[in-house]
């Protein structure tokens, strides 16, 4: 009964200490380096790292050793070691960098202004992923307070995840001896289908991001003279995208960008669809009358977790509406974001994409595709019986409902890296990014009750890991 026994301590720590610390963290505008190239000069990332590290030092177990590691030219990383029983290691992961603020926050809300409404803490970075460091330390502290044994724990809190974790491999190499070989990895940067039960992520999609640039002129010219003679760069870009995506259905055309979906993942999608029902669609702020891409819930889940999908996330060469003259523009640039199936190699996808978009350009236009981010996805290894049982028991104790297992549509580069480095490890990938939490958009929030219960479940999983590896639980457990 680990989750239920530690829940009072966890809940008291959240309300007394974690929530105020998260409010201060939200006030720090520490945008990830991809969005703030002057992050060093601004100093916000260092402030955030020191804020998180300071709380961990104060509230962590007495034997914890913590360091804010800084490699030249790279974002800082908070690393902590907590001694435990036995020979095994648990690695806990989170990040403290943030997405940019975005427009569209509701009245009274803002990215750097923490506000609590109806049990939800609003503000940028609280759910994605500022809470992770606080929850990880509290889960371990709760076990020690209850006298429940745990393995040695290493905590990694990076500051570059929203930029593709480009600094993280260097830190993992530097800290490899201190991290050791974990047999359980706990990641707190994932999503949940609802706030009513524990959700374990079984897969993550990869990501291929890059810029497509189409140019037909060296400078803009009067559209009355040029249209009908000079091909439009926008029209050509639109045609090139049609090579990649069916504009009617949204299906990605090249079969080389698809994979066979494992039967186990299809079954999990079916089970999750039965739990979520139409609530899957209610998560999104559709305009009135807009229908989902697919009405079938199970197929929508598979679209979201195992099939490639394209989004245009940025553009250049298009003036704002108030400055749009009658000019045939010289070029159109589009930032493409292609989510990849979990088991598809990102470099292979980049080669497919580049060839598809640049070969035989229409009208001889100058077409370039420059990949900017290539991140492999991740597919969890078969779950151990002890972890499956611990997740179910903890979810029932903390939430009152059984756990649910499901793929996630986003990308966490660290998981692919760890999966390759530690193929024998078990993975508990979970998080609080549930319906309407809107991690990368306006009105991001953290459901506080879900955060409390999830922390208790993490503690239970760490205790179960110790028991499964020869460290018996105490009578308290």
mmCIF file of C-alpha atoms in Angstrom, residues 82-462:
data_model
loop_
_atom_site.group_PDB
_atom_site.id
_atom_site.type_symbol
_atom_site.label_atom_id
_atom_site.label_comp_id
_atom_site.label_asym_id
_atom_site.label_seq_id
_atom_site.Cartn_x
_atom_site.Cartn_y
_atom_site.Cartn_z
ATOM 1 C CA UNK A 82 20.543 9.993 -3.621
ATOM 2 C CA UNK A 83 22.048 6.881 -1.996
ATOM 3 C CA UNK A 84 19.835 3.831 -1.636
ATOM 4 C CA UNK A 85 19.762 0.132 -0.865
ATOM 5 C CA UNK A 86 21.103 -2.589 -3.124
ATOM 6 C CA UNK A 87 23.107 -2.366 -6.329
ATOM 7 C CA UNK A 88 20.483 -0.991 -8.711
ATOM 8 C CA UNK A 89 19.942 2.568 -9.957
ATOM 9 C CA UNK A 90 16.783 4.510 -10.769
ATOM 10 C CA UNK A 91 17.160 7.462 -13.143
ATOM 11 C CA UNK A 92 14.562 10.237 -12.946
ATOM 12 C CA UNK A 93 14.321 12.847 -15.711
ATOM 13 C CA UNK A 94 12.707 16.224 -16.296
ATOM 14 C CA UNK A 95 13.531 19.602 -17.841
ATOM 15 C CA UNK A 96 13.254 23.231 -16.787
ATOM 16 C CA UNK A 97 13.441 25.190 -20.061
ATOM 17 C CA UNK A 98 10.224 26.572 -21.537
ATOM 18 C CA UNK A 99 8.424 27.160 -24.788
ATOM 19 C CA UNK A 100 7.911 30.813 -25.857
ATOM 20 C CA UNK A 101 4.955 32.707 -24.362
ATOM 21 C CA UNK A 102 2.539 32.622 -27.354
ATOM 22 C CA UNK A 103 -0.475 34.908 -27.741
ATOM 23 C CA UNK A 104 -4.067 34.193 -26.804
ATOM 24 C CA UNK A 105 -3.974 33.867 -23.014
ATOM 25 C CA UNK A 106 -7.348 34.348 -21.349
ATOM 26 C CA UNK A 107 -8.070 37.532 -19.424
ATOM 27 C CA UNK A 108 -6.162 37.562 -16.155
ATOM 28 C CA UNK A 109 -3.726 34.863 -17.307
ATOM 29 C CA UNK A 110 -0.264 35.156 -18.806
ATOM 30 C CA UNK A 111 2.832 33.057 -19.458
ATOM 31 C CA UNK A 112 4.898 34.544 -16.622
ATOM 32 C CA UNK A 113 2.018 35.212 -14.215
ATOM 33 C CA UNK A 114 1.119 32.220 -12.029
ATOM 34 C CA UNK A 115 -2.609 31.994 -11.317
ATOM 35 C CA UNK A 116 -4.531 29.232 -9.533
ATOM 36 C CA UNK A 117 -8.084 28.670 -10.699
ATOM 37 C CA UNK A 118 -10.248 25.687 -9.793
ATOM 38 C CA UNK A 119 -7.280 23.562 -8.737
ATOM 39 C CA UNK A 120 -5.183 24.389 -11.792
ATOM 40 C CA UNK A 121 -1.931 26.345 -11.750
ATOM 41 C CA UNK A 122 -1.732 28.422 -14.933
ATOM 42 C CA UNK A 123 1.526 29.719 -16.431
ATOM 43 C CA UNK A 124 4.237 28.700 -18.848
ATOM 44 C CA UNK A 125 6.303 25.691 -17.855
ATOM 45 C CA UNK A 126 4.471 24.501 -14.759
ATOM 46 C CA UNK A 127 3.209 21.303 -16.397
ATOM 47 C CA UNK A 128 5.875 21.199 -19.122
ATOM 48 C CA UNK A 129 8.004 20.413 -17.213
ATOM 49 C CA UNK A 130 8.847 22.521 -14.179
ATOM 50 C CA UNK A 131 6.999 20.296 -11.726
ATOM 51 C CA UNK A 132 9.209 17.282 -12.554
ATOM 52 C CA UNK A 133 12.189 18.152 -10.350
ATOM 53 C CA UNK A 134 9.937 18.878 -7.368
ATOM 54 C CA UNK A 135 7.893 15.702 -7.863
ATOM 55 C CA UNK A 136 10.955 13.477 -8.287
ATOM 56 C CA UNK A 137 12.577 14.681 -5.076
ATOM 57 C CA UNK A 138 9.303 14.504 -3.154
ATOM 58 C CA UNK A 139 8.607 10.918 -4.262
ATOM 59 C CA UNK A 140 11.958 9.776 -2.890
ATOM 60 C CA UNK A 141 11.676 11.890 0.259
ATOM 61 C CA UNK A 142 8.234 10.370 0.885
ATOM 62 C CA UNK A 143 9.675 6.858 0.777
ATOM 63 C CA UNK A 144 12.413 7.777 3.221
ATOM 64 C CA UNK A 145 9.923 9.483 5.539
ATOM 65 C CA UNK A 146 7.801 6.292 5.486
ATOM 66 C CA UNK A 147 10.806 4.025 6.006
ATOM 67 C CA UNK A 148 10.383 2.324 2.641
ATOM 68 C CA UNK A 149 13.656 1.194 0.963
ATOM 69 C CA UNK A 150 14.602 2.389 -2.497
ATOM 70 C CA UNK A 151 17.521 1.893 -4.854
ATOM 71 C CA UNK A 152 20.127 4.530 -5.509
ATOM 72 C CA UNK A 153 18.503 7.379 -7.461
ATOM 73 C CA UNK A 154 20.013 9.793 -9.979
ATOM 74 C CA UNK A 155 18.023 12.855 -11.055
ATOM 75 C CA UNK A 156 18.711 14.679 -14.329
ATOM 76 C CA UNK A 157 16.966 18.010 -14.991
ATOM 77 C CA UNK A 158 18.085 19.471 -18.312
ATOM 78 C CA UNK A 159 17.553 22.965 -19.747
ATOM 79 C CA UNK A 160 17.428 22.282 -23.487
ATOM 80 C CA UNK A 161 14.581 19.813 -24.055
ATOM 81 C CA UNK A 162 12.349 22.248 -25.910
ATOM 82 C CA UNK A 163 15.247 22.812 -28.325
ATOM 83 C CA UNK A 164 15.666 19.124 -29.068
ATOM 84 C CA UNK A 165 17.944 18.270 -26.110
ATOM 85 C CA UNK A 166 20.973 19.225 -28.196
ATOM 86 C CA UNK A 167 23.109 19.783 -25.081
ATOM 87 C CA UNK A 168 22.049 16.636 -23.254
ATOM 88 C CA UNK A 169 24.300 14.017 -24.927
ATOM 89 C CA UNK A 170 27.393 15.937 -23.827
ATOM 90 C CA UNK A 171 26.160 15.965 -20.237
ATOM 91 C CA UNK A 172 25.232 12.281 -20.295
ATOM 92 C CA UNK A 173 28.726 11.462 -21.557
ATOM 93 C CA UNK A 174 30.294 13.647 -18.865
ATOM 94 C CA UNK A 175 28.132 12.175 -16.092
ATOM 95 C CA UNK A 176 28.043 8.595 -17.320
ATOM 96 C CA UNK A 177 30.054 7.161 -14.448
ATOM 97 C CA UNK A 178 27.915 9.000 -11.885
ATOM 98 C CA UNK A 179 24.642 8.016 -13.528
ATOM 99 C CA UNK A 180 25.598 4.357 -13.746
ATOM 100 C CA UNK A 181 23.395 1.783 -15.469
ATOM 101 C CA UNK A 182 19.769 2.366 -14.463
ATOM 102 C CA UNK A 183 17.370 -0.550 -14.385
ATOM 103 C CA UNK A 184 14.391 1.810 -14.083
ATOM 104 C CA UNK A 185 13.966 5.143 -15.873
ATOM 105 C CA UNK A 186 11.228 7.514 -14.717
ATOM 106 C CA UNK A 187 10.394 10.389 -17.067
ATOM 107 C CA UNK A 188 7.865 13.015 -15.956
ATOM 108 C CA UNK A 189 7.552 14.930 -19.234
ATOM 109 C CA UNK A 190 4.737 13.047 -20.930
ATOM 110 C CA UNK A 191 0.970 13.235 -21.209
ATOM 111 C CA UNK A 192 -2.168 11.733 -19.751
ATOM 112 C CA UNK A 193 -5.488 10.948 -21.370
ATOM 113 C CA UNK A 194 -7.404 12.353 -18.387
ATOM 114 C CA UNK A 195 -6.728 13.407 -14.809
ATOM 115 C CA UNK A 196 -8.589 10.451 -13.304
ATOM 116 C CA UNK A 197 -5.955 7.693 -13.433
ATOM 117 C CA UNK A 198 -2.275 6.967 -13.982
ATOM 118 C CA UNK A 199 -1.231 6.970 -17.644
ATOM 119 C CA UNK A 200 1.967 5.208 -18.727
ATOM 120 C CA UNK A 201 3.440 6.195 -22.099
ATOM 121 C CA UNK A 202 4.380 3.212 -24.260
ATOM 122 C CA UNK A 203 5.778 5.056 -27.274
ATOM 123 C CA UNK A 204 6.790 8.494 -28.506
ATOM 124 C CA UNK A 205 6.829 9.755 -32.059
ATOM 125 C CA UNK A 206 10.000 11.124 -33.607
ATOM 126 C CA UNK A 207 10.340 14.524 -35.204
ATOM 127 C CA UNK A 208 11.745 15.906 -38.428
ATOM 128 C CA UNK A 209 11.697 19.689 -38.631
ATOM 129 C CA UNK A 210 13.116 21.739 -41.473
ATOM 130 C CA UNK A 211 12.594 24.660 -43.823
ATOM 131 C CA UNK A 212 11.296 24.389 -47.375
ATOM 132 C CA UNK A 213 12.298 27.426 -49.466
ATOM 133 C CA UNK A 214 10.947 28.044 -52.961
ATOM 134 C CA UNK A 215 12.259 30.991 -54.981
ATOM 135 C CA UNK A 216 11.322 32.121 -58.480
ATOM 136 C CA UNK A 217 12.623 35.713 -58.574
ATOM 137 C CA UNK A 218 15.586 37.676 -57.254
ATOM 138 C CA UNK A 219 13.215 40.436 -56.125
ATOM 139 C CA UNK A 220 9.489 41.098 -55.932
ATOM 140 C CA UNK A 221 7.686 42.580 -58.931
ATOM 141 C CA UNK A 222 4.251 44.056 -59.679
ATOM 142 C CA UNK A 223 1.760 41.209 -59.667
ATOM 143 C CA UNK A 224 -0.235 42.775 -62.513
ATOM 144 C CA UNK A 225 2.759 42.498 -64.821
ATOM 145 C CA UNK A 226 4.223 39.232 -63.535
ATOM 146 C CA UNK A 227 1.288 36.958 -62.731
ATOM 147 C CA UNK A 228 0.652 34.567 -65.592
ATOM 148 C CA UNK A 229 4.271 34.833 -66.671
ATOM 149 C CA UNK A 230 6.304 34.242 -63.492
ATOM 150 C CA UNK A 231 5.294 31.130 -61.531
ATOM 151 C CA UNK A 232 4.165 31.838 -57.989
ATOM 152 C CA UNK A 233 6.520 30.549 -55.314
ATOM 153 C CA UNK A 234 3.527 29.885 -53.061
ATOM 154 C CA UNK A 235 1.785 27.785 -55.718
ATOM 155 C CA UNK A 236 4.917 25.735 -56.281
ATOM 156 C CA UNK A 237 5.379 25.244 -52.533
ATOM 157 C CA UNK A 238 1.758 24.119 -52.303
ATOM 158 C CA UNK A 239 2.338 21.571 -55.070
ATOM 159 C CA UNK A 240 5.488 20.265 -53.399
ATOM 160 C CA UNK A 241 3.605 19.767 -50.150
ATOM 161 C CA UNK A 242 1.009 17.763 -52.068
ATOM 162 C CA UNK A 243 3.796 15.297 -52.874
ATOM 163 C CA UNK A 244 4.188 14.791 -49.130
ATOM 164 C CA UNK A 245 0.640 15.092 -47.809
ATOM 165 C CA UNK A 246 -2.803 14.448 -49.215
ATOM 166 C CA UNK A 247 -4.433 17.852 -48.742
ATOM 167 C CA UNK A 248 -7.901 16.292 -48.528
ATOM 168 C CA UNK A 249 -7.245 13.638 -45.875
ATOM 169 C CA UNK A 250 -3.975 14.743 -44.247
ATOM 170 C CA UNK A 251 -2.442 11.314 -44.926
ATOM 171 C CA UNK A 252 1.323 11.308 -45.535
ATOM 172 C CA UNK A 253 1.824 9.823 -48.984
ATOM 173 C CA UNK A 254 5.311 8.182 -49.057
ATOM 174 C CA UNK A 255 5.117 4.658 -47.649
ATOM 175 C CA UNK A 256 8.725 5.016 -46.536
ATOM 176 C CA UNK A 257 7.496 7.387 -43.816
ATOM 177 C CA UNK A 258 5.112 4.788 -42.344
ATOM 178 C CA UNK A 259 5.779 1.683 -40.230
ATOM 179 C CA UNK A 260 3.809 -1.418 -39.323
ATOM 180 C CA UNK A 261 1.949 -0.681 -36.077
ATOM 181 C CA UNK A 262 2.609 -3.447 -33.513
ATOM 182 C CA UNK A 263 -0.409 -5.501 -32.491
ATOM 183 C CA UNK A 264 0.173 -4.702 -28.803
ATOM 184 C CA UNK A 265 0.035 -0.967 -29.496
ATOM 185 C CA UNK A 266 -3.177 -1.389 -31.488
ATOM 186 C CA UNK A 267 -4.700 -3.242 -28.544
ATOM 187 C CA UNK A 268 -3.645 -0.498 -26.134
ATOM 188 C CA UNK A 269 -5.166 2.119 -28.425
ATOM 189 C CA UNK A 270 -8.395 0.125 -28.430
ATOM 190 C CA UNK A 271 -8.432 -0.028 -24.622
ATOM 191 C CA UNK A 272 -7.650 3.687 -24.312
ATOM 192 C CA UNK A 273 -10.405 4.519 -26.792
ATOM 193 C CA UNK A 274 -12.869 2.657 -24.591
ATOM 194 C CA UNK A 275 -11.740 4.726 -21.591
ATOM 195 C CA UNK A 276 -11.638 8.111 -23.307
ATOM 196 C CA UNK A 277 -14.494 7.910 -25.788
ATOM 197 C CA UNK A 278 -15.436 11.326 -27.151
ATOM 198 C CA UNK A 279 -13.363 12.923 -24.400
ATOM 199 C CA UNK A 280 -10.373 12.539 -26.715
ATOM 200 C CA UNK A 281 -11.860 15.204 -28.984
ATOM 201 C CA UNK A 282 -13.092 17.400 -26.120
ATOM 202 C CA UNK A 283 -9.437 18.051 -25.241
ATOM 203 C CA UNK A 284 -9.084 20.430 -28.194
ATOM 204 C CA UNK A 285 -10.614 23.922 -28.605
ATOM 205 C CA UNK A 286 -12.319 23.300 -31.960
ATOM 206 C CA UNK A 287 -14.098 26.181 -33.631
ATOM 207 C CA UNK A 288 -17.858 25.604 -33.750
ATOM 208 C CA UNK A 289 -18.729 23.171 -36.523
ATOM 209 C CA UNK A 290 -15.201 21.841 -37.047
ATOM 210 C CA UNK A 291 -14.991 18.038 -37.119
ATOM 211 C CA UNK A 292 -12.002 15.860 -36.128
ATOM 212 C CA UNK A 293 -9.822 14.502 -38.924
ATOM 213 C CA UNK A 294 -11.199 11.039 -38.095
ATOM 214 C CA UNK A 295 -14.387 10.403 -36.138
ATOM 215 C CA UNK A 296 -13.293 6.959 -34.922
ATOM 216 C CA UNK A 297 -11.561 7.330 -31.527
ATOM 217 C CA UNK A 298 -9.260 4.331 -31.912
ATOM 218 C CA UNK A 299 -8.095 5.425 -35.369
ATOM 219 C CA UNK A 300 -7.582 8.953 -34.074
ATOM 220 C CA UNK A 301 -5.336 7.616 -31.303
ATOM 221 C CA UNK A 302 -3.286 5.663 -33.845
ATOM 222 C CA UNK A 303 -3.045 8.768 -36.029
ATOM 223 C CA UNK A 304 -1.788 10.687 -33.015
ATOM 224 C CA UNK A 305 0.736 8.119 -31.809
ATOM 225 C CA UNK A 306 1.922 5.851 -34.651
ATOM 226 C CA UNK A 307 1.293 7.582 -37.973
ATOM 227 C CA UNK A 308 3.291 10.440 -39.532
ATOM 228 C CA UNK A 309 1.578 13.827 -39.512
ATOM 229 C CA UNK A 310 2.578 17.200 -40.963
ATOM 230 C CA UNK A 311 2.107 20.704 -39.624
ATOM 231 C CA UNK A 312 3.323 24.024 -41.056
ATOM 232 C CA UNK A 313 4.567 25.846 -37.967
ATOM 233 C CA UNK A 314 6.071 28.975 -39.514
ATOM 234 C CA UNK A 315 6.498 30.997 -42.704
ATOM 235 C CA UNK A 316 8.677 33.733 -44.205
ATOM 236 C CA UNK A 317 8.298 35.787 -47.356
ATOM 237 C CA UNK A 318 4.662 36.533 -46.566
ATOM 238 C CA UNK A 319 4.123 40.099 -45.318
ATOM 239 C CA UNK A 320 1.489 40.817 -42.702
ATOM 240 C CA UNK A 321 -1.988 41.660 -43.941
ATOM 241 C CA UNK A 322 -1.557 45.391 -43.385
ATOM 242 C CA UNK A 323 1.632 45.448 -45.479
ATOM 243 C CA UNK A 324 0.582 43.074 -48.240
ATOM 244 C CA UNK A 325 0.891 44.951 -51.543
ATOM 245 C CA UNK A 326 0.055 43.654 -55.014
ATOM 246 C CA UNK A 327 3.459 42.038 -55.458
ATOM 247 C CA UNK A 328 4.471 38.699 -56.868
ATOM 248 C CA UNK A 329 6.838 37.752 -54.081
ATOM 249 C CA UNK A 330 10.309 36.405 -54.873
ATOM 250 C CA UNK A 331 10.190 33.463 -52.448
ATOM 251 C CA UNK A 332 8.116 31.487 -49.939
ATOM 252 C CA UNK A 333 9.681 29.697 -46.979
ATOM 253 C CA UNK A 334 7.735 27.255 -44.825
ATOM 254 C CA UNK A 335 8.833 25.633 -41.577
ATOM 255 C CA UNK A 336 7.708 22.001 -41.722
ATOM 256 C CA UNK A 337 7.191 19.848 -38.645
ATOM 257 C CA UNK A 338 6.707 16.180 -39.457
ATOM 258 C CA UNK A 339 5.935 13.818 -36.589
ATOM 259 C CA UNK A 340 7.401 10.391 -37.304
ATOM 260 C CA UNK A 341 6.306 6.899 -36.256
ATOM 261 C CA UNK A 342 8.137 5.763 -33.099
ATOM 262 C CA UNK A 343 10.295 3.139 -34.815
ATOM 263 C CA UNK A 344 11.202 5.120 -37.967
ATOM 264 C CA UNK A 345 14.804 6.349 -38.189
ATOM 265 C CA UNK A 346 14.779 10.146 -38.370
ATOM 266 C CA UNK A 347 17.777 10.378 -40.712
ATOM 267 C CA UNK A 348 16.099 7.980 -43.123
ATOM 268 C CA UNK A 349 12.997 10.160 -43.013
ATOM 269 C CA UNK A 350 15.093 13.265 -43.695
ATOM 270 C CA UNK A 351 16.552 11.675 -46.821
ATOM 271 C CA UNK A 352 13.078 10.692 -48.053
ATOM 272 C CA UNK A 353 11.776 14.181 -47.378
ATOM 273 C CA UNK A 354 14.661 16.003 -49.069
ATOM 274 C CA UNK A 355 14.435 13.888 -52.212
ATOM 275 C CA UNK A 356 10.679 14.170 -52.389
ATOM 276 C CA UNK A 357 10.614 17.965 -52.109
ATOM 277 C CA UNK A 358 13.641 18.962 -54.170
ATOM 278 C CA UNK A 359 13.752 16.538 -57.108
ATOM 279 C CA UNK A 360 12.435 17.852 -60.435
ATOM 280 C CA UNK A 361 11.170 21.195 -59.118
ATOM 281 C CA UNK A 362 8.170 22.589 -61.043
ATOM 282 C CA UNK A 363 9.009 25.306 -63.576
ATOM 283 C CA UNK A 364 12.686 24.932 -62.715
ATOM 284 C CA UNK A 365 12.150 26.888 -59.477
ATOM 285 C CA UNK A 366 14.941 27.063 -56.954
ATOM 286 C CA UNK A 367 13.863 24.651 -54.217
ATOM 287 C CA UNK A 368 15.780 23.907 -51.036
ATOM 288 C CA UNK A 369 14.956 21.813 -48.009
ATOM 289 C CA UNK A 370 17.145 22.227 -44.950
ATOM 290 C CA UNK A 371 16.560 19.783 -42.070
ATOM 291 C CA UNK A 372 16.987 21.551 -38.736
ATOM 292 C CA UNK A 373 15.978 18.915 -36.198
ATOM 293 C CA UNK A 374 16.027 15.145 -36.485
ATOM 294 C CA UNK A 375 14.864 13.249 -33.409
ATOM 295 C CA UNK A 376 14.166 9.519 -33.281
ATOM 296 C CA UNK A 377 11.027 8.269 -31.603
ATOM 297 C CA UNK A 378 10.875 5.563 -28.964
ATOM 298 C CA UNK A 379 8.979 2.343 -28.376
ATOM 299 C CA UNK A 380 8.996 0.881 -24.880
ATOM 300 C CA UNK A 381 10.410 -2.597 -24.254
ATOM 301 C CA UNK A 382 8.029 -5.247 -22.896
ATOM 302 C CA UNK A 383 6.899 -4.157 -19.452
ATOM 303 C CA UNK A 384 8.083 -6.237 -16.495
ATOM 304 C CA UNK A 385 5.396 -7.897 -14.400
ATOM 305 C CA UNK A 386 6.485 -6.030 -11.265
ATOM 306 C CA UNK A 387 6.140 -2.620 -12.975
ATOM 307 C CA UNK A 388 2.764 -3.450 -14.522
ATOM 308 C CA UNK A 389 1.450 -4.603 -11.151
ATOM 309 C CA UNK A 390 2.893 -1.596 -9.329
ATOM 310 C CA UNK A 391 1.341 0.835 -11.802
ATOM 311 C CA UNK A 392 -2.087 -0.739 -11.490
ATOM 312 C CA UNK A 393 -2.002 -0.882 -7.693
ATOM 313 C CA UNK A 394 -0.652 2.644 -7.302
ATOM 314 C CA UNK A 395 -3.218 4.081 -9.709
ATOM 315 C CA UNK A 396 -6.075 2.443 -7.820
ATOM 316 C CA UNK A 397 -4.724 3.653 -4.472
ATOM 317 C CA UNK A 398 -3.985 7.227 -5.559
ATOM 318 C CA UNK A 399 -6.645 7.886 -8.213
ATOM 319 C CA UNK A 400 -9.277 5.242 -7.508
ATOM 320 C CA UNK A 401 -9.032 3.838 -11.043
ATOM 321 C CA UNK A 402 -6.746 1.402 -12.875
ATOM 322 C CA UNK A 403 -3.757 2.607 -14.877
ATOM 323 C CA UNK A 404 -3.933 3.006 -18.637
ATOM 324 C CA UNK A 405 -1.144 2.415 -21.171
ATOM 325 C CA UNK A 406 -0.934 4.518 -24.319
ATOM 326 C CA UNK A 407 1.435 6.005 -26.886
ATOM 327 C CA UNK A 408 2.123 9.735 -26.970
ATOM 328 C CA UNK A 409 2.233 11.919 -30.054
ATOM 329 C CA UNK A 410 5.079 14.159 -28.910
ATOM 330 C CA UNK A 411 8.835 13.666 -28.867
ATOM 331 C CA UNK A 412 11.245 13.349 -25.934
ATOM 332 C CA UNK A 413 14.730 12.916 -27.492
ATOM 333 C CA UNK A 414 16.181 11.762 -24.182
ATOM 334 C CA UNK A 415 14.052 8.608 -24.220
ATOM 335 C CA UNK A 416 15.413 7.414 -27.542
ATOM 336 C CA UNK A 417 18.932 8.071 -26.296
ATOM 337 C CA UNK A 418 18.344 6.161 -23.069
ATOM 338 C CA UNK A 419 16.582 3.304 -24.831
ATOM 339 C CA UNK A 420 19.678 2.745 -26.962
ATOM 340 C CA UNK A 421 22.134 3.133 -24.075
ATOM 341 C CA UNK A 422 20.217 1.035 -21.539
ATOM 342 C CA UNK A 423 18.307 -1.646 -23.493
ATOM 343 C CA UNK A 424 17.650 -3.715 -20.352
ATOM 344 C CA UNK A 425 16.002 -0.877 -18.390
ATOM 345 C CA UNK A 426 12.314 -0.602 -17.585
ATOM 346 C CA UNK A 427 10.627 2.717 -18.355
ATOM 347 C CA UNK A 428 7.923 4.576 -16.485
ATOM 348 C CA UNK A 429 7.135 7.487 -18.789
ATOM 349 C CA UNK A 430 4.281 9.580 -17.484
ATOM 350 C CA UNK A 431 3.181 13.154 -16.896
ATOM 351 C CA UNK A 432 0.427 15.688 -16.265
ATOM 352 C CA UNK A 433 -0.087 17.037 -19.787
ATOM 353 C CA UNK A 434 -3.750 16.147 -20.054
ATOM 354 C CA UNK A 435 -6.878 17.605 -21.673
ATOM 355 C CA UNK A 436 -6.611 21.353 -22.335
ATOM 356 C CA UNK A 437 -3.298 21.652 -20.451
ATOM 357 C CA UNK A 438 -1.963 23.172 -23.707
ATOM 358 C CA UNK A 439 1.750 22.827 -23.025
ATOM 359 C CA UNK A 440 3.056 24.746 -26.063
ATOM 360 C CA UNK A 441 0.165 27.141 -26.467
ATOM 361 C CA UNK A 442 -1.612 29.781 -24.413
ATOM 362 C CA UNK A 443 -3.314 28.972 -21.086
ATOM 363 C CA UNK A 444 -0.951 26.152 -20.124
ATOM 364 C CA UNK A 445 -1.911 24.700 -16.758
ATOM 365 C CA UNK A 446 -0.907 22.064 -14.250
ATOM 366 C CA UNK A 447 -3.721 20.101 -12.616
ATOM 367 C CA UNK A 448 -2.532 20.178 -9.001
ATOM 368 C CA UNK A 449 -4.496 17.160 -7.803
ATOM 369 C CA UNK A 450 -3.118 15.064 -10.660
ATOM 370 C CA UNK A 451 0.406 16.230 -9.792
ATOM 371 C CA UNK A 452 -0.007 15.108 -6.187
ATOM 372 C CA UNK A 453 -1.390 11.690 -7.109
ATOM 373 C CA UNK A 454 1.196 11.138 -9.833
ATOM 374 C CA UNK A 455 4.003 11.852 -7.349
ATOM 375 C CA UNK A 456 2.633 9.160 -5.027
ATOM 376 C CA UNK A 457 2.494 6.707 -7.940
ATOM 377 C CA UNK A 458 6.134 7.435 -8.793
ATOM 378 C CA UNK A 459 7.087 6.717 -5.189
ATOM 379 C CA UNK A 460 5.228 3.403 -5.366
ATOM 380 C CA UNK A 461 6.995 2.420 -8.590
ATOM 381 C CA UNK A 462 10.414 3.183 -7.086
#
